[in-house]
Amino acid sequence: MSQFKSKVGPWSFLWKEFPCAKEGSTQVQINGGSSVEVHWKVDAQGIWIRTHEGLFGFDLIQGEDDSGQKSYLISERHENQQWTNVAVLVGDASTEYTGRSTQQKVIRLKAQMPGKIIRILVQSGQILVKDQPVMVMEAMKMENEIKAPQAGRVSQLQLKEGQAIESGAELLRIEPVEGNAS
Amino acid sequence: MKRAPVLIANRGEIAIRVARTCRALGFPTVGIYSEADRNSEHLRYCDQSFEVGPASPQASYLNVQRVIDAAHQAKAKYIHPGYGFLSERAHFVDACEKAGLVFVGPSAQSMRLMGDKIQARATVDALQVPRVPGSAGAVADAQEAKRIAREIGFPILLKATAGGGGKGMRRVDSEQELDSAFEGATREALGAFGDGALYVEKLILEPHHVEIQVFGDGQGGAIHLGERECSIQRRHQKVWEESPSPILNRFPKTREAMYEAAVRVAKHVKYASAGTFEFIVDGQGKFYFLEMNTRLQVEHPVTEWVTGLDLVAWQLLLAAGEFKLPQVPERRGSSIEVRLYAEDPHHFLPAPGPIGHIHLPSGPFVRADSSYTESGVVSLHYDPMIAKLSVWAPERSEAIARLRVALDETQVLPPLKRDGSAQGSLKTNLSFLKKLVRNSAVLDGNTTTDLIARHSELTDPHLKSEASDQVSLPAALAAALVHLIRESSSSSTQQSEDRVSSSWQYLARKEGVRS
């Protein structure tokens, strides 16, 4: 039976048993060095784990970064500690990791909340600088300026002024421009 | 003692807070709810409750006739408005009186005198309370605003006469910006309040927002109950409130002068019940009257902590004719309240949505006012506040430490789908509050109103958390475990999501029939 491995940030793990139960314990080899015992208990929002370092709780929400890569937002329970965009790569001992995306970043700018587009300040194909205002949206009776999170070229702009939009709706995309990578 | 029922014309945490005191004093409680609130937590604290209309506040919680009808049906004698909604509408107070109901709060007369910003300015001017220089009333157009701005000097603020909460407000630093700012503020005020009128005010530098809590007996007697400093604001809305005020600790004479001014005005207008005088205090300890809030404030728990009083009990007993104004109570120790909102922690846009899990803090001298328990939905229709967390300790530094622990204990998370991704769009400002309670300017009491803007590390999304390559070993192990466990369970249970959605539809149908 081949062993499962996973990689998270600077850490690579080789699991003695495939962890699939909500509660359990196993040996895991860390960064090709020594093995430690890990006990865990998964709950609805995350996990409690006990290692040689102690007892730790984490909330984990899976999301996608702006380029569509799956990753986790991890918050440590009872601490002021958070990590964003933590990708977990998995594989078995004889193969390469899967899950890493190497494509260039296309930012999909999404509405943070439901509201109405009051003014659109850019056009399709236009090249933006970072933080350039792209549109004004009215939500919760307040006007909010939406800015470009990175430099690039506007594409997929299909909204009209006055249009109502749902939370999470894609507003436009910002594609990287040659020689203008931010 | 058998008392007459109190209708609580509100929802959320404040309805629960009022209901608790009603029950302690023996007033039967009557709740109201909109169609969107049929399952809301606040109804569980009321002896009976009445539906007053559709989700939109205008159609339900602001619907004077429906609220009064509910009071009649319930044979209620009193109406407590909470804060927001009908709490500062003089016409509602008139309507209550006409309907033979007792409004728990100030008279319509003092609401008109002090609640309207322009009327209030005239009232305090007559009593020589200092005020920020600005236009005498609403300005006709951008030209008039420009002329006044030249007189008093830039920077200035444009504010909606009907406004509050920062809506329809703009800072203008120069004459060139004025036209577009005027247009924007007018549109926003029109949208939010149905009234686009604006006035002009000089912008005070190094400003602190300090307010004096007063309580009047309606006969010309009034006392103060100390101050609250609410300087830390985002989008001109308070997010951190404390007593005593750090800036007034540096200027004790200013504190006494502000107490005296607030009580003088409250006595003059024969103010009844709880009210708050908002002032701006500059870095030199000069104070200017801003406005009066003729209601109970969101942040009243801070005053309750330092005075040991129950302000709602005072309001109810005064309304019932059983209240005698005591001496100014002693204030002890230090209290801080923070507001936990469903909003993005970086730009503070509201981000309501369903809550999958909530854990609010507890422990010695920790208070959590909230209407969210196990799970629920932060509704798009209403204020996105999730909870008010407040603490007390003998010293400010100890209160901050207590608040830090309380915030680290707090969890508010969206429901997760099978694959571990968030369901809905809920975000909270919890990570922001955790940074705020550790911020050096906050710890030092340098709490000017621009604190959040001055400390971009509080809101910078790139600094908000450690990058993934900094992840600790336990966190990495946790991520790997959760990933593997969720992956292995999600493939086999694809079907159950459909079932969940249809039971929600079933519930929706059932609830629809019940009304």
XYZ file of C-alpha atoms in Angstrom, chain A residues 4 6 8-11 13 15 18-22 28 30 36 38 40 42-47 49 51-53 56 58-63 70 72-74 76-88 90 112-114 118-119 130 140-144 167, chain B residues 58 167 170 183-184 187-188 191-192 235 237 344 347 349-352 356-357 380 382 384 408-409 411 413-416 419-422 425 427 431 434-435 438 462 464-488:
130
model
C -0.170 9.353 1.317
C 0.671 16.151 1.597
C 1.216 22.698 3.188
C 3.407 25.783 2.911
C 6.911 24.801 4.056
C 5.692 21.529 5.584
C 3.825 15.232 5.611
C 0.929 9.834 6.632
C -4.917 7.793 5.404
C -6.886 9.993 7.823
C -10.574 9.778 6.958
C -12.478 9.437 10.253
C -13.819 12.458 12.158
C 3.041 11.405 10.474
C 7.448 15.689 8.998
C 5.162 12.374 15.467
C -1.201 13.338 15.906
C -7.554 14.893 16.013
C -13.018 17.255 13.389
C -16.119 19.396 14.038
C -18.466 21.332 11.804
C -16.162 24.312 11.392
C -12.699 22.873 11.756
C -10.576 20.709 13.938
C -5.477 18.543 17.101
C 0.633 16.950 18.826
C 3.885 16.883 20.767
C 3.561 20.697 20.744
C -4.603 23.490 19.005
C -8.494 25.796 13.976
C -11.436 26.941 11.876
C -10.973 26.240 8.198
C -12.962 27.706 5.338
C -12.177 26.555 1.847
C -12.176 29.207 -0.811
C -8.447 26.305 -4.068
C -7.987 27.571 2.971
C -8.536 30.457 5.306
C -7.278 29.169 8.662
C -6.554 29.600 15.169
C -9.096 29.257 17.973
C -8.477 31.338 21.113
C -5.678 33.185 19.331
C -5.261 36.190 17.094
C -3.728 34.180 14.302
C -4.948 33.714 10.773
C -3.462 32.446 7.553
C -4.985 33.054 4.141
C -4.667 31.208 0.864
C -3.160 28.098 2.394
C -3.117 25.470 -0.334
C -2.959 21.772 0.494
C -1.755 15.873 -1.959
C -18.869 42.152 -1.945
C -22.552 42.663 -1.275
C -25.819 43.057 -3.121
C -24.459 53.711 -10.044
C -21.558 54.556 -12.309
C -3.683 49.410 -9.148
C -26.964 49.561 2.224
C -27.841 53.124 1.209
C -24.184 54.087 0.937
C -22.111 54.814 -2.123
C -18.959 52.783 -2.378
C -23.481 39.514 -3.685
C -40.772 51.041 6.156
C -24.794 58.718 5.537
C -18.504 64.231 2.984
C -23.706 66.275 -5.539
C -22.718 62.921 -4.013
C -27.862 61.964 -3.664
C -26.871 59.769 -0.721
C -31.616 57.912 -0.949
C -31.158 57.247 2.753
C -17.407 55.013 7.956
C -19.958 54.767 12.673
C -15.722 42.979 5.508
C -13.214 48.061 3.729
C -18.803 47.096 3.620
C -21.667 45.134 5.149
C -21.388 41.403 4.421
C -24.547 39.822 5.847
C -23.308 28.462 10.760
C -21.628 28.705 14.120
C -29.893 42.033 4.484
C -31.570 45.384 8.841
C -25.697 44.044 10.216
C -9.977 35.656 21.002
C -12.696 33.372 22.391
C -16.166 32.674 16.804
C -18.485 31.473 11.030
C -20.614 30.875 7.956
C -22.168 27.446 7.455
C -19.875 25.212 5.446
C -16.569 20.595 0.422
C -15.692 22.944 3.278
C -16.366 26.147 1.413
C -18.488 28.880 2.937
C -21.493 35.780 1.956
C -17.871 38.087 6.774
C -10.162 39.939 12.888
C -8.648 41.564 17.466
C -6.056 43.830 15.876
C -3.719 45.146 20.378
C -2.143 42.088 2.680
C -4.251 41.016 7.770
C -2.766 37.615 8.325
C 0.351 35.641 7.751
C 1.091 34.323 4.302
C 0.674 30.629 3.649
C 4.428 29.994 3.720
C 4.473 31.210 7.338
C 1.918 28.658 8.421
C 2.738 26.968 11.742
C 3.239 23.217 12.012
C -0.016 22.611 13.922
C -1.967 24.743 11.432
C -0.386 22.895 8.510
C -1.217 19.527 10.076
C -4.763 20.742 10.700
C -5.160 21.891 7.092
C -3.815 18.621 5.718
C -6.079 16.558 7.991
C -9.202 18.591 7.313
C -8.476 18.525 3.594
C -8.081 14.753 3.484
C -11.077 14.080 5.754
C -13.430 16.465 3.961
C -12.314 15.159 0.537
C -12.952 11.573 1.519
